[in-house]
PDB file of C-alpha atoms in Angstrom:
ATOM      1  CA  MET C  32       0.000   0.000   0.000  1.00  0.00           C
ATOM      2  CA  ASN C  33       1.275   3.430  -0.977  1.00  0.00           C
ATOM      3  CA  ALA C  34       1.448   5.651   2.154  1.00  0.00           C
ATOM      4  CA  SER C  35       1.501   8.844   0.094  1.00  0.00           C
ATOM      5  CA  LEU C  36      -1.653   7.788  -1.747  1.00  0.00           C
ATOM      6  CA  ALA C  37      -3.341   6.980   1.579  1.00  0.00           C
ATOM      7  CA  GLU C  38      -2.455  10.439   2.878  1.00  0.00           C
ATOM      8  CA  HIS C  39      -4.077  11.997  -0.196  1.00  0.00           C
ATOM      9  CA  TYR C  40      -7.250  10.021   0.508  1.00  0.00           C
ATOM     10  CA  ARG C  41      -7.154  11.277   4.089  1.00  0.00           C
ATOM     11  CA  GLU C  42      -7.006  14.840   2.741  1.00  0.00           C
ATOM     12  CA  ILE C  43      -9.954  14.094   0.441  1.00  0.00           C
ATOM     13  CA  LEU C  44     -11.976  13.031   3.479  1.00  0.00           C
ATOM     14  CA  VAL C  45     -11.137  16.306   5.196  1.00  0.00           C
ATOM     15  CA  GLY C  46     -11.890  18.204   1.975  1.00  0.00           C
ATOM     16  CA  VAL C  47     -15.422  16.819   1.730  1.00  0.00           C
ATOM     17  CA  GLY C  48     -16.108  17.727   5.364  1.00  0.00           C
ATOM     18  CA  GLU C  49     -15.515  14.347   7.027  1.00  0.00           C
ATOM     19  CA  ASN C  50     -13.539  13.534  10.125  1.00  0.00           C
ATOM     20  CA  PRO C  51     -10.893  10.940   9.187  1.00  0.00           C
ATOM     21  CA  GLU C  52     -10.451  10.191  12.898  1.00  0.00           C
ATOM     22  CA  ARG C  53     -13.971   8.852  13.411  1.00  0.00           C
ATOM     23  CA  GLU C  54     -14.219   5.105  13.933  1.00  0.00           C
ATOM     24  CA  GLY C  55     -15.687   4.151  10.562  1.00  0.00           C
ATOM     25  CA  LEU C  56     -13.074   6.131   8.635  1.00  0.00           C
ATOM     26  CA  LEU C  57      -9.884   5.299  10.534  1.00  0.00           C
ATOM     27  CA  ASP C  58      -8.656   2.776   7.942  1.00  0.00           C
ATOM     28  CA  THR C  59     -10.499   4.231   4.937  1.00  0.00           C
ATOM     29  CA  PRO C  60      -7.478   6.074   3.490  1.00  0.00           C
ATOM     30  CA  LYS C  61      -5.424   2.851   3.492  1.00  0.00           C
ATOM     31  CA  ARG C  62      -8.291   0.811   2.061  1.00  0.00           C
ATOM     32  CA  ALA C  63      -9.019   3.418  -0.621  1.00  0.00           C
ATOM     33  CA  ALA C  64      -5.346   3.595  -1.609  1.00  0.00           C
ATOM     34  CA  LYS C  65      -5.145  -0.190  -1.843  1.00  0.00           C
ATOM     35  CA  ALA C  66      -8.351  -0.303  -3.912  1.00  0.00           C
ATOM     36  CA  MET C  67      -7.100   2.398  -6.298  1.00  0.00           C
ATOM     37  CA  GLN C  68      -3.814   0.558  -6.786  1.00  0.00           C
ATOM     38  CA  TYR C  69      -5.769  -2.581  -7.668  1.00  0.00           C
ATOM     39  CA  LEU C  70      -8.168  -0.729  -9.991  1.00  0.00           C
ATOM     40  CA  CYS C  71      -5.182   0.791 -11.812  1.00  0.00           C
ATOM     41  CA  ASN C  72      -2.899  -2.264 -11.861  1.00  0.00           C
ATOM     42  CA  GLY C  73      -2.949  -2.255 -15.666  1.00  0.00           C
ATOM     43  CA  TYR C  74      -0.114   0.255 -15.511  1.00  0.00           C
ATOM     44  CA  THR C  75       2.144  -2.415 -14.001  1.00  0.00           C
ATOM     45  CA  MET C  76       1.474  -4.972 -16.771  1.00  0.00           C
ATOM     46  CA  SER C  77       3.207  -5.438 -20.101  1.00  0.00           C
ATOM     47  CA  LEU C  78       1.604  -7.073 -23.114  1.00  0.00           C
ATOM     48  CA  GLU C  79       4.519  -9.480 -23.598  1.00  0.00           C
ATOM     49  CA  GLU C  80       4.443 -10.688 -19.982  1.00  0.00           C
ATOM     50  CA  LEU C  81       0.673 -10.976 -20.104  1.00  0.00           C
ATOM     51  CA  ILE C  82       0.660 -13.147 -23.238  1.00  0.00           C
ATOM     52  CA  ASN C  83       3.584 -15.235 -21.963  1.00  0.00           C
ATOM     53  CA  GLY C  84       3.953 -17.185 -25.206  1.00  0.00           C
ATOM     54  CA  ALA C  85       0.305 -18.283 -25.383  1.00  0.00           C
ATOM     55  CA  LEU C  86       0.190 -18.191 -29.194  1.00  0.00           C
ATOM     56  CA  PHE C  87      -0.476 -21.514 -30.873  1.00  0.00           C
ATOM     57  CA  GLU C  88      -0.116 -22.644 -34.456  1.00  0.00           C
ATOM     58  CA  SER C  89      -3.444 -23.223 -36.155  1.00  0.00           C
ATOM     59  CA  GLN C  90      -4.728 -23.718 -39.658  1.00  0.00           C
ATOM     60  CA  ASN C  91      -7.959 -21.948 -38.710  1.00  0.00           C
ATOM     61  CA  ASP C  92      -8.542 -18.849 -40.787  1.00  0.00           C
ATOM     62  CA  GLU C  93     -12.140 -18.272 -39.689  1.00  0.00           C
ATOM     63  CA  MET C  94     -13.350 -15.664 -37.249  1.00  0.00           C
ATOM     64  CA  VAL C  95     -12.625 -16.225 -33.553  1.00  0.00           C
ATOM     65  CA  ILE C  96     -14.891 -14.300 -31.157  1.00  0.00           C
ATOM     66  CA  VAL C  97     -14.848 -13.904 -27.393  1.00  0.00           C
ATOM     67  CA  ARG C  98     -18.133 -12.260 -26.364  1.00  0.00           C
ATOM     68  CA  ASP C  99     -19.383 -10.638 -23.202  1.00  0.00           C
ATOM     69  CA  ILE C 100     -16.037 -10.090 -21.467  1.00  0.00           C
ATOM     70  CA  GLU C 101     -17.031  -8.041 -18.452  1.00  0.00           C
ATOM     71  CA  LEU C 102     -14.895  -4.997 -17.818  1.00  0.00           C
ATOM     72  CA  TYR C 103     -14.509  -2.434 -15.067  1.00  0.00           C
ATOM     73  CA  SER C 104     -12.620   0.779 -15.636  1.00  0.00           C
ATOM     74  CA  LEU C 105     -12.309   4.308 -14.287  1.00  0.00           C
ATOM     75  CA  CYS C 106     -13.205   7.384 -16.302  1.00  0.00           C
ATOM     76  CA  GLU C 107     -10.104   9.537 -16.586  1.00  0.00           C
ATOM     77  CA  HIS C 108     -12.188  12.714 -16.352  1.00  0.00           C
ATOM     78  CA  HIS C 109     -14.005  12.048 -13.052  1.00  0.00           C
ATOM     79  CA  MET C 110     -12.296   8.890 -11.750  1.00  0.00           C
ATOM     80  CA  LEU C 111     -15.706   7.252 -11.489  1.00  0.00           C
ATOM     81  CA  PRO C 112     -16.311   3.689 -12.714  1.00  0.00           C
ATOM     82  CA  PHE C 113     -17.635   2.605 -16.049  1.00  0.00           C
ATOM     83  CA  ILE C 114     -18.832  -0.962 -16.262  1.00  0.00           C
ATOM     84  CA  GLY C 115     -19.641  -3.018 -19.302  1.00  0.00           C
ATOM     85  CA  LYS C 116     -18.638  -5.770 -21.641  1.00  0.00           C
ATOM     86  CA  ALA C 117     -16.296  -6.180 -24.554  1.00  0.00           C
ATOM     87  CA  HIS C 118     -16.725  -8.349 -27.632  1.00  0.00           C
ATOM     88  CA  VAL C 119     -13.415  -9.160 -29.338  1.00  0.00           C
ATOM     89  CA  ALA C 120     -12.924 -10.937 -32.663  1.00  0.00           C
ATOM     90  CA  TYR C 121      -9.970 -11.664 -34.900  1.00  0.00           C
ATOM     91  CA  ILE C 122      -9.258 -13.637 -38.051  1.00  0.00           C
ATOM     92  CA  PRO C 123      -6.153 -15.794 -37.495  1.00  0.00           C
ATOM     93  CA  THR C 124      -3.306 -16.087 -39.984  1.00  0.00           C
ATOM     94  CA  GLY C 125      -1.541 -19.205 -38.733  1.00  0.00           C
ATOM     95  CA  ARG C 126      -1.637 -18.515 -34.988  1.00  0.00           C
ATOM     96  CA  VAL C 127      -4.377 -18.319 -32.373  1.00  0.00           C
ATOM     97  CA  LEU C 128      -4.217 -16.670 -28.987  1.00  0.00           C
ATOM     98  CA  GLY C 129      -4.948 -18.579 -25.788  1.00  0.00           C
ATOM     99  CA  LEU C 130      -8.586 -17.912 -24.907  1.00  0.00           C
ATOM    100  CA  SER C 131      -7.991 -16.432 -21.452  1.00  0.00           C
ATOM    101  CA  LYS C 132      -5.413 -14.035 -22.895  1.00  0.00           C
ATOM    102  CA  VAL C 133      -8.112 -12.151 -24.807  1.00  0.00           C
ATOM    103  CA  ALA C 134      -9.883 -11.376 -21.531  1.00  0.00           C
ATOM    104  CA  ARG C 135      -6.561 -10.509 -19.888  1.00  0.00           C
ATOM    105  CA  VAL C 136      -5.780  -7.993 -22.649  1.00  0.00           C
ATOM    106  CA  VAL C 137      -9.162  -6.356 -22.011  1.00  0.00           C
ATOM    107  CA  ASP C 138      -8.422  -6.215 -18.268  1.00  0.00           C
ATOM    108  CA  MET C 139      -4.916  -4.828 -18.723  1.00  0.00           C
ATOM    109  CA  PHE C 140      -6.179  -1.777 -20.584  1.00  0.00           C
ATOM    110  CA  ALA C 141      -9.401  -1.431 -18.559  1.00  0.00           C
ATOM    111  CA  ARG C 142      -7.377  -1.283 -15.324  1.00  0.00           C
ATOM    112  CA  ARG C 143      -6.075   2.179 -16.209  1.00  0.00           C
ATOM    113  CA  LEU C 144      -7.683   5.610 -16.173  1.00  0.00           C
ATOM    114  CA  GLN C 145      -9.513   5.604 -19.490  1.00  0.00           C
ATOM    115  CA  ILE C 146     -12.055   6.893 -21.889  1.00  0.00           C
ATOM    116  CA  GLN C 147     -14.034   4.146 -23.584  1.00  0.00           C
ATOM    117  CA  GLU C 148     -13.054   5.180 -27.105  1.00  0.00           C
ATOM    118  CA  ASN C 149      -9.336   4.815 -26.331  1.00  0.00           C
ATOM    119  CA  LEU C 150      -9.879   1.560 -24.448  1.00  0.00           C
ATOM    120  CA  THR C 151     -11.581   0.051 -27.509  1.00  0.00           C
ATOM    121  CA  LYS C 152      -8.702   1.052 -29.787  1.00  0.00           C
ATOM    122  CA  GLN C 153      -5.994  -0.096 -27.368  1.00  0.00           C
ATOM    123  CA  ILE C 154      -7.545  -3.571 -27.166  1.00  0.00           C
ATOM    124  CA  ALA C 155      -7.902  -3.844 -30.954  1.00  0.00           C
ATOM    125  CA  ASP C 156      -4.344  -2.642 -31.598  1.00  0.00           C
ATOM    126  CA  ALA C 157      -2.923  -5.044 -28.990  1.00  0.00           C
ATOM    127  CA  ILE C 158      -4.758  -8.078 -30.425  1.00  0.00           C
ATOM    128  CA  GLN C 159      -3.584  -7.068 -33.917  1.00  0.00           C
ATOM    129  CA  HIS C 160      -0.001  -6.675 -32.714  1.00  0.00           C
ATOM    130  CA  ILE C 161       0.034 -10.000 -30.847  1.00  0.00           C
ATOM    131  CA  THR C 162      -1.662 -12.179 -33.462  1.00  0.00           C
ATOM    132  CA  ASP C 163      -0.850 -10.456 -36.765  1.00  0.00           C
ATOM    133  CA  ALA C 164      -4.468 -11.258 -37.625  1.00  0.00           C
ATOM    134  CA  ALA C 165      -6.092 -10.548 -40.985  1.00  0.00           C
ATOM    135  CA  GLY C 166      -8.531  -8.387 -39.055  1.00  0.00           C
ATOM    136  CA  VAL C 167      -9.592  -7.442 -35.540  1.00  0.00           C
ATOM    137  CA  ALA C 168     -12.916  -6.124 -34.265  1.00  0.00           C
ATOM    138  CA  VAL C 169     -13.746  -4.815 -30.811  1.00  0.00           C
ATOM    139  CA  VAL C 170     -17.105  -3.544 -29.571  1.00  0.00           C
ATOM    140  CA  ILE C 171     -17.528  -2.243 -26.032  1.00  0.00           C
ATOM    141  CA  GLU C 172     -20.852  -1.443 -24.373  1.00  0.00           C
ATOM    142  CA  ALA C 173     -20.645   0.303 -21.008  1.00  0.00           C
ATOM    143  CA  LYS C 174     -22.557   2.306 -18.433  1.00  0.00           C
ATOM    144  CA  HIS C 175     -20.692   5.317 -17.082  1.00  0.00           C
ATOM    145  CA  MET C 176     -21.216   6.349 -13.471  1.00  0.00           C
ATOM    146  CA  CYS C 177     -20.050   9.882 -14.330  1.00  0.00           C
ATOM    147  CA  MET C 178     -23.180  10.162 -16.474  1.00  0.00           C
ATOM    148  CA  MET C 179     -25.480   8.181 -14.174  1.00  0.00           C
ATOM    149  CA  MET C 180     -24.566   9.505 -10.702  1.00  0.00           C
ATOM    150  CA  ARG C 181     -23.854  13.152 -11.534  1.00  0.00           C
ATOM    151  CA  GLY C 182     -24.267  15.618 -14.367  1.00  0.00           C
ATOM    152  CA  VAL C 183     -27.212  14.655 -16.566  1.00  0.00           C
ATOM    153  CA  GLU C 184     -28.070  11.621 -14.368  1.00  0.00           C
ATOM    154  CA  LYS C 185     -29.248   9.357 -17.188  1.00  0.00           C
ATOM    155  CA  GLN C 186     -29.649   5.977 -15.499  1.00  0.00           C
ATOM    156  CA  ASN C 187     -30.303   3.831 -18.553  1.00  0.00           C
ATOM    157  CA  SER C 188     -27.772   5.217 -20.993  1.00  0.00           C
ATOM    158  CA  VAL C 189     -25.251   2.825 -22.537  1.00  0.00           C
ATOM    159  CA  MET C 190     -22.288   3.898 -24.615  1.00  0.00           C
ATOM    160  CA  THR C 191     -21.191   1.695 -27.499  1.00  0.00           C
ATOM    161  CA  SER C 192     -17.809   2.071 -29.169  1.00  0.00           C
ATOM    162  CA  SER C 193     -16.203  -0.007 -31.887  1.00  0.00           C
ATOM    163  CA  VAL C 194     -12.913  -0.389 -33.699  1.00  0.00           C
ATOM    164  CA  MET C 195     -12.607  -2.428 -36.883  1.00  0.00           C
ATOM    165  CA  LEU C 196      -9.184  -3.246 -38.326  1.00  0.00           C
ATOM    166  CA  GLY C 197      -8.126  -5.080 -41.491  1.00  0.00           C
ATOM    167  CA  ALA C 198     -10.775  -7.404 -42.929  1.00  0.00           C
ATOM    168  CA  PHE C 199     -13.434  -6.080 -40.541  1.00  0.00           C
ATOM    169  CA  ARG C 200     -12.934  -2.564 -41.874  1.00  0.00           C
ATOM    170  CA  GLU C 201     -12.471  -3.520 -45.500  1.00  0.00           C
ATOM    171  CA  SER C 202     -15.293  -6.056 -45.861  1.00  0.00           C
ATOM    172  CA  SER C 203     -18.871  -5.149 -44.976  1.00  0.00           C
ATOM    173  CA  ALA C 204     -19.748  -8.881 -45.093  1.00  0.00           C
ATOM    174  CA  THR C 205     -17.093  -9.713 -42.465  1.00  0.00           C
ATOM    175  CA  ARG C 206     -18.176  -6.795 -40.305  1.00  0.00           C
ATOM    176  CA  HIS C 207     -21.841  -7.812 -40.687  1.00  0.00           C
ATOM    177  CA  GLU C 208     -21.062 -11.425 -39.706  1.00  0.00           C
ATOM    178  CA  PHE C 209     -19.264 -10.240 -36.560  1.00  0.00           C
ATOM    179  CA  LEU C 210     -22.048  -7.869 -35.539  1.00  0.00           C
ATOM    180  CA  GLN C 211     -24.644 -10.575 -36.185  1.00  0.00           C
ATOM    181  CA  LEU C 212     -22.724 -13.141 -34.129  1.00  0.00           C
ATOM    182  CA  ILE C 213     -22.467 -10.811 -31.147  1.00  0.00           C
ATOM    183  CA  GLY C 214     -26.186 -10.085 -31.406  1.00  0.00           C
ATOM    184  CA  ARG C 215     -25.976  -6.480 -32.528  1.00  0.00           C
ATOM    185  CA  LEU C 216     -27.865  -6.972 -35.795  1.00  0.00           C
ATOM    186  CA  GLY C 217     -31.441  -8.156 -36.086  1.00  0.00           C
TER     187      GLY C 217
END
């Protein structure tokens, strides 16, 4: 636990009018610092260490999709959570990525201060870099607490962002197949 970070949380408590010495808040600065370090642990990860050689030869050249990968991130503007799911697809060119690694790539980038648009692109670019796929597609759907708890307070709003690379960008049929398979086309 970072003592300096805990001290900042203590000052936040004072700043909002709380007494950090009251019983319920005595350990809150330490707990909050520890939680923030966990929520931002993506900064301590590298793509190479994360993948750890989990690329496997394969003759498959058809679309691979991992749907409904839950994600939790923090908005870089308000440091409030956004919560949602990612759908990731790629078209292999001789190598496939270990299944759990797709979810780990999502987590690595989600566990940083983010905006959803950048998160979507970072995931797509990383999968492209790792696999050298013929194409990569990422769609993220998320609810943003900064929009739900404050500001306009729209409780049912969902933001959708997408990035299409290679064959997914170039071929409307490939893009359509992906969107149909993740249930985003009727």
